[in-house]
PDB file of C-alpha atoms in Angstrom:
ATOM      1  CA  MET A   1      -0.747  11.580  16.946  1.00 28.00           C
ATOM      2  CA  ASN A   2      -2.983  10.115  19.663  1.00 29.00           C
ATOM      3  CA  VAL A   3      -6.390   9.426  18.140  1.00 26.00           C
ATOM      4  CA  PHE A   4      -7.834   7.862  21.283  1.00 25.00           C
ATOM      5  CA  LYS A   5      -8.581  10.929  23.388  1.00 33.00           C
ATOM      6  CA  SER A   6     -10.605  10.326  26.527  1.00 33.00           C
ATOM      7  CA  SER A   7     -13.523  12.640  27.238  1.00 34.00           C
ATOM      8  CA  GLY A   8     -13.419  11.986  30.952  1.00 37.00           C
ATOM      9  CA  PRO A   9     -11.857   9.821  33.676  1.00 37.00           C
ATOM     10  CA  ALA A  10     -14.663   7.271  33.455  1.00 34.00           C
ATOM     11  CA  GLU A  11     -14.091   6.617  29.762  1.00 34.00           C
ATOM     12  CA  THR A  12     -12.131   3.476  28.941  1.00 41.00           C
ATOM     13  CA  ARG A  13      -9.602   3.775  26.172  1.00 55.00           C
ATOM     14  CA  LYS A  14     -10.422   1.532  23.284  1.00 62.00           C
ATOM     15  CA  SER A  15      -8.131  -0.267  20.909  1.00 68.00           C
ATOM     16  CA  LEU A  16      -7.631   0.947  17.371  1.00 65.00           C
ATOM     17  CA  TRP A  17      -9.882  -1.818  16.059  1.00 67.00           C
ATOM     18  CA  ALA A  18     -12.661  -1.089  18.568  1.00 73.00           C
ATOM     19  CA  ASN A  19     -12.554   2.576  17.530  1.00 72.00           C
ATOM     20  CA  ILE A  20     -12.669   1.602  13.865  1.00 70.00           C
ATOM     21  CA  LEU A  21     -15.632  -0.707  14.469  1.00 72.00           C
ATOM     22  CA  ASP A  22     -17.493   2.041  16.329  1.00 73.00           C
ATOM     23  CA  ARG A  23     -16.790   4.527  13.527  1.00 66.00           C
ATOM     24  CA  VAL A  24     -17.876   2.110  10.800  1.00 66.00           C
ATOM     25  CA  SER A  25     -21.052   1.095  12.633  1.00 63.00           C
ATOM     26  CA  SER A  26     -22.137   4.612  13.562  1.00 57.00           C
ATOM     27  CA  MET A  27     -21.059   6.555  10.483  1.00 47.00           C
ATOM     28  CA  GLY A  28     -21.702   4.142   7.661  1.00 49.00           C
ATOM     29  CA  LEU A  29     -18.045   4.415   6.628  1.00 44.00           C
ATOM     30  CA  LEU A  30     -18.218   8.208   6.153  1.00 45.00           C
ATOM     31  CA  LEU A  31     -14.722   9.618   6.409  1.00 43.00           C
ATOM     32  CA  ILE A  32     -13.774  12.901   8.022  1.00 40.00           C
ATOM     33  CA  ARG A  33     -11.323  15.114   6.196  1.00 39.00           C
ATOM     34  CA  ASN A  34      -8.352  16.238   8.215  1.00 39.00           C
ATOM     35  CA  SER A  35      -8.345  20.025   7.803  1.00 37.00           C
ATOM     36  CA  ASP A  36      -4.760  20.408   9.009  1.00 40.00           C
ATOM     37  CA  GLN A  37      -2.752  18.749   6.232  1.00 42.00           C
ATOM     38  CA  ARG A  38       0.490  19.323   8.128  1.00 42.00           C
ATOM     39  CA  ARG A  39      -0.422  16.635  10.644  1.00 46.00           C
ATOM     40  CA  PRO A  40      -0.287  12.876  10.080  1.00 48.00           C
ATOM     41  CA  VAL A  41      -3.516  11.317   8.831  1.00 52.00           C
ATOM     42  CA  ASP A  42      -5.865  10.184  11.608  1.00 60.00           C
ATOM     43  CA  ASN A  43      -5.079   6.475  12.101  1.00 66.00           C
ATOM     44  CA  VAL A  44      -8.741   5.502  12.487  1.00 70.00           C
ATOM     45  CA  THR A  45      -9.874   7.425   9.422  1.00 70.00           C
ATOM     46  CA  PHE A  46      -6.973   6.161   7.330  1.00 73.00           C
ATOM     47  CA  SER A  47      -7.532   2.562   8.428  1.00 76.00           C
ATOM     48  CA  ILE A  48     -11.254   2.608   7.646  1.00 78.00           C
ATOM     49  CA  SER A  49     -10.658   3.854   4.119  1.00 80.00           C
ATOM     50  CA  PHE A  50      -7.875   1.354   3.442  1.00 83.00           C
ATOM     51  CA  ILE A  51      -9.907  -1.548   4.838  1.00 83.00           C
ATOM     52  CA  ALA A  52     -12.862  -0.620   2.628  1.00 83.00           C
ATOM     53  CA  LEU A  53     -10.693  -0.612  -0.485  1.00 89.00           C
ATOM     54  CA  ALA A  54      -8.922  -3.840   0.506  1.00 86.00           C
ATOM     55  CA  ALA A  55     -12.185  -5.654   1.221  1.00 85.00           C
ATOM     56  CA  LYS A  56     -13.769  -4.583  -2.051  1.00 87.00           C
ATOM     57  CA  LEU A  57     -10.642  -5.453  -4.042  1.00 89.00           C
ATOM     58  CA  ALA A  58     -10.593  -8.931  -2.496  1.00 83.00           C
ATOM     59  CA  LYS A  59     -14.000  -9.699  -3.982  1.00 82.00           C
ATOM     60  CA  ALA A  60     -13.346  -7.985  -7.331  1.00 84.00           C
ATOM     61  CA  ASP A  61     -12.537 -11.319  -8.975  1.00 75.00           C
ATOM     62  CA  GLY A  62     -15.757 -12.874  -7.669  1.00 74.00           C
ATOM     63  CA  GLN A  63     -14.562 -14.455  -4.443  1.00 74.00           C
ATOM     64  CA  VAL A  64     -12.645 -13.531  -1.322  1.00 75.00           C
ATOM     65  CA  THR A  65      -9.842 -16.049  -0.768  1.00 77.00           C
ATOM     66  CA  ARG A  66      -8.109 -16.981   2.447  1.00 79.00           C
ATOM     67  CA  ASP A  67      -4.810 -15.826   0.943  1.00 81.00           C
ATOM     68  CA  GLU A  68      -6.203 -12.330   0.361  1.00 80.00           C
ATOM     69  CA  VAL A  69      -7.483 -12.104   3.935  1.00 78.00           C
ATOM     70  CA  SER A  70      -4.133 -13.373   5.235  1.00 79.00           C
ATOM     71  CA  MET A  71      -2.277 -10.751   3.195  1.00 81.00           C
ATOM     72  CA  PHE A  72      -4.528  -8.042   4.615  1.00 77.00           C
ATOM     73  CA  ARG A  73      -3.685  -9.249   8.114  1.00 76.00           C
ATOM     74  CA  ARG A  74       0.027  -9.166   7.332  1.00 75.00           C
ATOM     75  CA  ILE A  75      -0.212  -5.581   6.125  1.00 76.00           C
ATOM     76  CA  PHE A  76      -2.304  -4.574   9.120  1.00 74.00           C
ATOM     77  CA  HIS A  77      -0.805  -6.191  12.202  1.00 69.00           C
ATOM     78  CA  ILE A  78      -3.770  -7.325  14.272  1.00 73.00           C
ATOM     79  CA  PRO A  79      -3.247  -8.473  17.885  1.00 73.00           C
ATOM     80  CA  HIS A  80      -4.820 -11.863  18.598  1.00 77.00           C
ATOM     81  CA  GLU A  81      -7.358 -10.367  20.971  1.00 78.00           C
ATOM     82  CA  GLU A  82      -8.561  -8.013  18.216  1.00 77.00           C
ATOM     83  CA  HIS A  83      -9.197 -10.625  15.503  1.00 79.00           C
ATOM     84  CA  LYS A  84     -12.953 -10.615  16.161  1.00 81.00           C
ATOM     85  CA  ASN A  85     -13.226  -6.826  15.890  1.00 78.00           C
ATOM     86  CA  ALA A  86     -11.019  -6.765  12.791  1.00 78.00           C
ATOM     87  CA  ALA A  87     -13.054  -9.486  11.070  1.00 80.00           C
ATOM     88  CA  ARG A  88     -16.262  -7.569  11.784  1.00 81.00           C
ATOM     89  CA  VAL A  89     -14.836  -4.362  10.306  1.00 78.00           C
ATOM     90  CA  TYR A  90     -13.615  -6.209   7.200  1.00 79.00           C
ATOM     91  CA  ASP A  91     -16.995  -7.852   6.630  1.00 81.00           C
ATOM     92  CA  LEU A  92     -18.892  -4.582   7.099  1.00 79.00           C
ATOM     93  CA  CYS A  93     -16.651  -2.913   4.523  1.00 78.00           C
ATOM     94  CA  ARG A  94     -16.944  -5.815   2.095  1.00 77.00           C
ATOM     95  CA  GLN A  95     -20.762  -5.862   2.299  1.00 76.00           C
ATOM     96  CA  ASP A  96     -21.239  -2.102   2.092  1.00 72.00           C
ATOM     97  CA  PRO A  97     -23.220  -1.292  -1.091  1.00 66.00           C
ATOM     98  CA  GLN A  98     -21.185   1.776  -2.047  1.00 71.00           C
ATOM     99  CA  GLY A  99     -18.745   1.282  -4.896  1.00 81.00           C
ATOM    100  CA  PHE A 100     -15.011   1.231  -4.278  1.00 87.00           C
ATOM    101  CA  GLU A 101     -14.634   4.456  -6.272  1.00 89.00           C
ATOM    102  CA  THR A 102     -16.518   6.287  -3.511  1.00 85.00           C
ATOM    103  CA  TYR A 103     -13.984   5.226  -0.907  1.00 83.00           C
ATOM    104  CA  ALA A 104     -11.014   5.907  -3.163  1.00 90.00           C
ATOM    105  CA  ARG A 105     -12.241   9.483  -3.612  1.00 88.00           C
ATOM    106  CA  LYS A 106     -12.888   9.873   0.119  1.00 83.00           C
ATOM    107  CA  MET A 107      -9.438   8.563   0.921  1.00 84.00           C
ATOM    108  CA  ASN A 108      -7.909  10.862  -1.670  1.00 87.00           C
ATOM    109  CA  ARG A 109      -9.482  13.841   0.119  1.00 84.00           C
ATOM    110  CA  VAL A 110      -8.544  12.571   3.581  1.00 79.00           C
ATOM    111  CA  ILE A 111      -4.874  12.115   2.705  1.00 82.00           C
ATOM    112  CA  GLY A 112      -4.576  15.743   1.616  1.00 83.00           C
ATOM    113  CA  THR A 113      -1.929  17.395  -0.537  1.00 85.00           C
ATOM    114  CA  GLY A 114       1.847  17.655  -0.717  1.00 85.00           C
ATOM    115  CA  LEU A 115       4.809  15.353  -1.235  1.00 80.00           C
ATOM    116  CA  GLU A 116       4.180  13.209   1.853  1.00 77.00           C
ATOM    117  CA  ALA A 117       0.524  12.805   0.872  1.00 82.00           C
ATOM    118  CA  ASP A 118       1.555  11.651  -2.605  1.00 87.00           C
ATOM    119  CA  ILE A 119       3.926   9.104  -1.075  1.00 82.00           C
ATOM    120  CA  LEU A 120       1.092   7.796   1.089  1.00 81.00           C
ATOM    121  CA  ARG A 121      -1.196   7.442  -1.943  1.00 89.00           C
ATOM    122  CA  ARG A 122       1.492   5.426  -3.697  1.00 89.00           C
ATOM    123  CA  ASP A 123       1.885   3.213  -0.636  1.00 85.00           C
ATOM    124  CA  VAL A 124      -1.860   2.585  -0.461  1.00 87.00           C
ATOM    125  CA  LEU A 125      -1.856   1.446  -4.094  1.00 93.00           C
ATOM    126  CA  ASP A 126       1.211  -0.687  -3.403  1.00 91.00           C
ATOM    127  CA  GLY A 127      -0.620  -2.372  -0.522  1.00 88.00           C
ATOM    128  CA  LEU A 128      -3.607  -3.053  -2.764  1.00 92.00           C
ATOM    129  CA  PHE A 129      -1.294  -4.713  -5.290  1.00 94.00           C
ATOM    130  CA  HIS A 130      -0.057  -7.004  -2.498  1.00 90.00           C
ATOM    131  CA  ILE A 131      -3.647  -8.024  -1.746  1.00 89.00           C
ATOM    132  CA  ALA A 132      -4.559  -8.492  -5.422  1.00 90.00           C
ATOM    133  CA  MET A 133      -1.607 -10.851  -5.909  1.00 91.00           C
ATOM    134  CA  ALA A 134      -2.018 -12.774  -2.651  1.00 88.00           C
ATOM    135  CA  ASP A 135      -3.671 -15.656  -4.543  1.00 86.00           C
ATOM    136  CA  GLU A 136      -0.959 -15.419  -7.254  1.00 87.00           C
ATOM    137  CA  GLU A 137      -3.510 -14.505  -9.925  1.00 88.00           C
ATOM    138  CA  TYR A 138      -4.007 -11.107 -11.539  1.00 92.00           C
ATOM    139  CA  HIS A 139      -7.645 -10.963 -12.606  1.00 91.00           C
ATOM    140  CA  GLU A 140      -8.821  -8.444 -15.196  1.00 92.00           C
ATOM    141  CA  ASN A 141     -11.313  -7.040 -12.685  1.00 92.00           C
ATOM    142  CA  GLU A 142      -8.489  -6.484 -10.200  1.00 93.00           C
ATOM    143  CA  HIS A 143      -6.517  -4.686 -12.891  1.00 95.00           C
ATOM    144  CA  ALA A 144      -9.487  -2.431 -13.677  1.00 94.00           C
ATOM    145  CA  PHE A 145      -9.966  -1.765  -9.940  1.00 94.00           C
ATOM    146  CA  LEU A 146      -6.331  -0.788  -9.427  1.00 96.00           C
ATOM    147  CA  CYS A 147      -6.242   1.358 -12.586  1.00 96.00           C
ATOM    148  CA  GLU A 148      -9.288   3.293 -11.381  1.00 96.00           C
ATOM    149  CA  VAL A 149      -7.784   3.849  -7.921  1.00 96.00           C
ATOM    150  CA  ALA A 150      -4.558   5.042  -9.565  1.00 97.00           C
ATOM    151  CA  ASP A 151      -6.534   7.493 -11.705  1.00 97.00           C
ATOM    152  CA  ILE A 152      -8.411   8.847  -8.687  1.00 96.00           C
ATOM    153  CA  PHE A 153      -5.135   9.199  -6.778  1.00 95.00           C
ATOM    154  CA  GLU A 154      -3.567  10.843  -9.866  1.00 95.00           C
ATOM    155  CA  ILE A 155      -0.673   8.384  -9.796  1.00 95.00           C
ATOM    156  CA  PRO A 156       1.314   8.581 -13.061  1.00 93.00           C
ATOM    157  CA  GLU A 157       1.097   5.666 -15.491  1.00 93.00           C
ATOM    158  CA  THR A 158       4.860   5.137 -15.222  1.00 92.00           C
ATOM    159  CA  GLU A 159       4.536   4.594 -11.464  1.00 92.00           C
ATOM    160  CA  PHE A 160       1.587   2.238 -11.948  1.00 95.00           C
ATOM    161  CA  ASN A 161       3.581   0.212 -14.486  1.00 94.00           C
ATOM    162  CA  ARG A 162       6.483   0.084 -12.044  1.00 93.00           C
ATOM    163  CA  MET A 163       4.200  -1.480  -9.435  1.00 94.00           C
ATOM    164  CA  MET A 164       2.904  -4.007 -11.951  1.00 95.00           C
ATOM    165  CA  ALA A 165       6.499  -4.895 -12.839  1.00 95.00           C
ATOM    166  CA  ARG A 166       7.208  -5.556  -9.160  1.00 93.00           C
ATOM    167  CA  HIS A 167       4.059  -7.486  -8.289  1.00 94.00           C
ATOM    168  CA  VAL A 168       2.712  -9.262 -11.386  1.00 94.00           C
ATOM    169  CA  PRO A 169       4.917 -12.037 -12.825  1.00 93.00           C
ATOM    170  CA  GLN A 170       3.821 -11.563 -16.449  1.00 93.00           C
ATOM    171  CA  TYR A 171       4.839  -7.897 -16.267  1.00 94.00           C
ATOM    172  CA  GLU A 172       8.083  -8.451 -14.347  1.00 93.00           C
ATOM    173  CA  ASP A 173      10.832  -6.228 -15.730  1.00 94.00           C
ATOM    174  CA  PRO A 174      13.827  -5.021 -13.683  1.00 94.00           C
ATOM    175  CA  TYR A 175      14.317  -2.064 -16.049  1.00 95.00           C
ATOM    176  CA  VAL A 176      10.789  -0.824 -15.365  1.00 95.00           C
ATOM    177  CA  VAL A 177      11.159  -1.405 -11.608  1.00 94.00           C
ATOM    178  CA  LEU A 178      14.215   0.863 -11.513  1.00 94.00           C
ATOM    179  CA  GLY A 179      12.863   3.350 -14.050  1.00 92.00           C
ATOM    180  CA  VAL A 180      15.749   2.883 -16.481  1.00 94.00           C
ATOM    181  CA  THR A 181      16.076   1.753 -20.096  1.00 92.00           C
ATOM    182  CA  GLU A 182      18.075  -0.981 -21.776  1.00 92.00           C
ATOM    183  CA  ASN A 183      20.425   1.701 -23.127  1.00 93.00           C
ATOM    184  CA  CYS A 184      21.520   2.781 -19.638  1.00 93.00           C
ATOM    185  CA  SER A 185      24.979   1.902 -18.407  1.00 92.00           C
ATOM    186  CA  ILE A 186      25.515  -0.046 -15.211  1.00 91.00           C
ATOM    187  CA  THR A 187      26.678   3.211 -13.622  1.00 92.00           C
ATOM    188  CA  GLU A 188      23.373   4.906 -14.498  1.00 94.00           C
ATOM    189  CA  ILE A 189      21.422   1.897 -13.280  1.00 94.00           C
ATOM    190  CA  ARG A 190      23.345   1.880  -9.994  1.00 94.00           C
ATOM    191  CA  SER A 191      22.629   5.597  -9.540  1.00 95.00           C
ATOM    192  CA  ALA A 192      18.896   5.091 -10.159  1.00 94.00           C
ATOM    193  CA  TRP A 193      18.806   2.159  -7.738  1.00 94.00           C
ATOM    194  CA  ARG A 194      20.553   4.119  -4.997  1.00 93.00           C
ATOM    195  CA  GLN A 195      18.180   7.065  -5.408  1.00 92.00           C
ATOM    196  CA  LEU A 196      15.098   4.846  -5.197  1.00 90.00           C
ATOM    197  CA  VAL A 197      16.435   3.054  -2.113  1.00 89.00           C
ATOM    198  CA  LYS A 198      17.088   6.426  -0.498  1.00 86.00           C
ATOM    199  CA  GLU A 199      13.579   7.677  -1.279  1.00 82.00           C
ATOM    200  CA  ASN A 200      11.922   4.504  -0.001  1.00 77.00           C
ATOM    201  CA  HIS A 201      14.075   3.827   3.062  1.00 74.00           C
ATOM    202  CA  PRO A 202      11.853   2.920   6.049  1.00 70.00           C
ATOM    203  CA  ASP A 203      13.722   5.310   8.370  1.00 69.00           C
ATOM    204  CA  LYS A 204      12.777   8.229   6.123  1.00 63.00           C
ATOM    205  CA  LEU A 205       9.126   7.185   6.073  1.00 59.00           C
ATOM    206  CA  ILE A 206       9.074   6.759   9.854  1.00 59.00           C
ATOM    207  CA  ALA A 207      10.412  10.292  10.209  1.00 56.00           C
ATOM    208  CA  GLN A 208       7.547  11.509   8.008  1.00 55.00           C
ATOM    209  CA  GLY A 209       5.044   9.997  10.442  1.00 53.00           C
ATOM    210  CA  LEU A 210       3.533   7.487   8.024  1.00 55.00           C
ATOM    211  CA  PRO A 211       1.434   4.656   9.503  1.00 57.00           C
ATOM    212  CA  LYS A 212       3.434   1.592  10.561  1.00 63.00           C
ATOM    213  CA  GLU A 213       1.543  -0.520   8.025  1.00 60.00           C
ATOM    214  CA  MET A 214       3.118   1.523   5.254  1.00 65.00           C
ATOM    215  CA  ILE A 215       6.573   0.919   6.730  1.00 71.00           C
ATOM    216  CA  LYS A 216       6.090  -2.817   6.146  1.00 74.00           C
ATOM    217  CA  LEU A 217       5.335  -2.100   2.503  1.00 78.00           C
ATOM    218  CA  ALA A 218       8.461   0.055   2.251  1.00 79.00           C
ATOM    219  CA  ASN A 219      10.590  -2.878   3.422  1.00 82.00           C
ATOM    220  CA  ALA A 220       9.072  -5.098   0.726  1.00 85.00           C
ATOM    221  CA  ARG A 221       9.672  -2.391  -1.872  1.00 87.00           C
ATOM    222  CA  ILE A 222      13.351  -2.111  -0.903  1.00 89.00           C
ATOM    223  CA  SER A 223      13.671  -5.869  -1.348  1.00 90.00           C
ATOM    224  CA  ASP A 224      12.158  -5.642  -4.850  1.00 92.00           C
ATOM    225  CA  LEU A 225      14.481  -2.768  -5.789  1.00 93.00           C
ATOM    226  CA  ASN A 226      17.505  -4.736  -4.625  1.00 93.00           C
ATOM    227  CA  LYS A 227      16.377  -7.791  -6.574  1.00 94.00           C
ATOM    228  CA  ALA A 228      15.925  -5.748  -9.759  1.00 94.00           C
ATOM    229  CA  TYR A 229      19.327  -4.135  -9.379  1.00 93.00           C
ATOM    230  CA  GLU A 230      21.101  -7.441  -8.732  1.00 93.00           C
ATOM    231  CA  THR A 231      19.402  -8.957 -11.786  1.00 93.00           C
ATOM    232  CA  LEU A 232      20.614  -6.167 -14.048  1.00 93.00           C
ATOM    233  CA  ARG A 233      24.056  -5.986 -12.473  1.00 91.00           C
ATOM    234  CA  ALA A 234      24.576  -9.699 -13.014  1.00 90.00           C
ATOM    235  CA  SER A 235      23.506  -9.440 -16.645  1.00 87.00           C
ATOM    236  CA  LEU A 236      25.423  -6.272 -17.554  1.00 82.00           C
ATOM    237  CA  GLU A 237      28.674  -6.334 -15.642  1.00 70.00           C
ATOM    238  CA  VAL A 238      31.455  -8.142 -17.446  1.00 51.00           C
ATOM    239  CA  PRO A 239      33.106 -10.611 -15.066  1.00 54.00           C
ATOM    240  CA  THR A 240      36.799 -10.067 -14.390  1.00 46.00           C
ATOM    241  CA  PRO A 241      38.757 -12.786 -16.243  1.00 50.00           C
ATOM    242  CA  ALA A 242      40.457 -15.327 -14.060  1.00 49.00           C
ATOM    243  CA  PRO A 243      44.246 -14.900 -13.929  1.00 50.00           C
ATOM    244  CA  ALA A 244      46.191 -17.099 -16.342  1.00 50.00           C
ATOM    245  CA  MET A 245      47.715 -20.154 -14.765  1.00 47.00           C
TER     246      MET A 245
END
């Protein structure tokens, strides 16, 4: 969907980041709900809401680190010429006095309803986990932040725990990542892994019209699923004995 519609021939098309900066400056971060839930989410509206959550999460543990800012920039690809605009947007969101819960609720309304909307909510939370763990520390305030966002997004506890198992070393568990138990056979584990890979394949998400930033997260998720499966396969499959000499 083209969100940069010109109102006349004299109007110069702006970049995504210039549009975001204009929206943030003029609207005080108020988000517009997309009334047609069948269409992809407005890129500018979606980006503003995600940036606000990311910026507030980054300071949840008391300080914004360079690693957290770098992770944000990896999730949102920012052209070199747009770094100044992007930094201004990030700072405006970080300094805004409204609580993060306000923006989580606004984003929840903006995303809409349906299966694709639920996938997008999950991807937003996944991206926030990436930012929380960018400094390799999982602070209790970050945990409380992410739990509250998950509650507002109505993301099941099992899915939240799966994200923790993927992102936070002290909660790492390949069984939880794949949604299986220790009683499952390798055949059942392989089936669960294949289904999750199918559901999270980037090509499927591209076809659904999700923002390109979420496609990057899908690639990282596939890597984590593969790692979990290989870990369990190596521990459960009985090696074939070497032939007798």
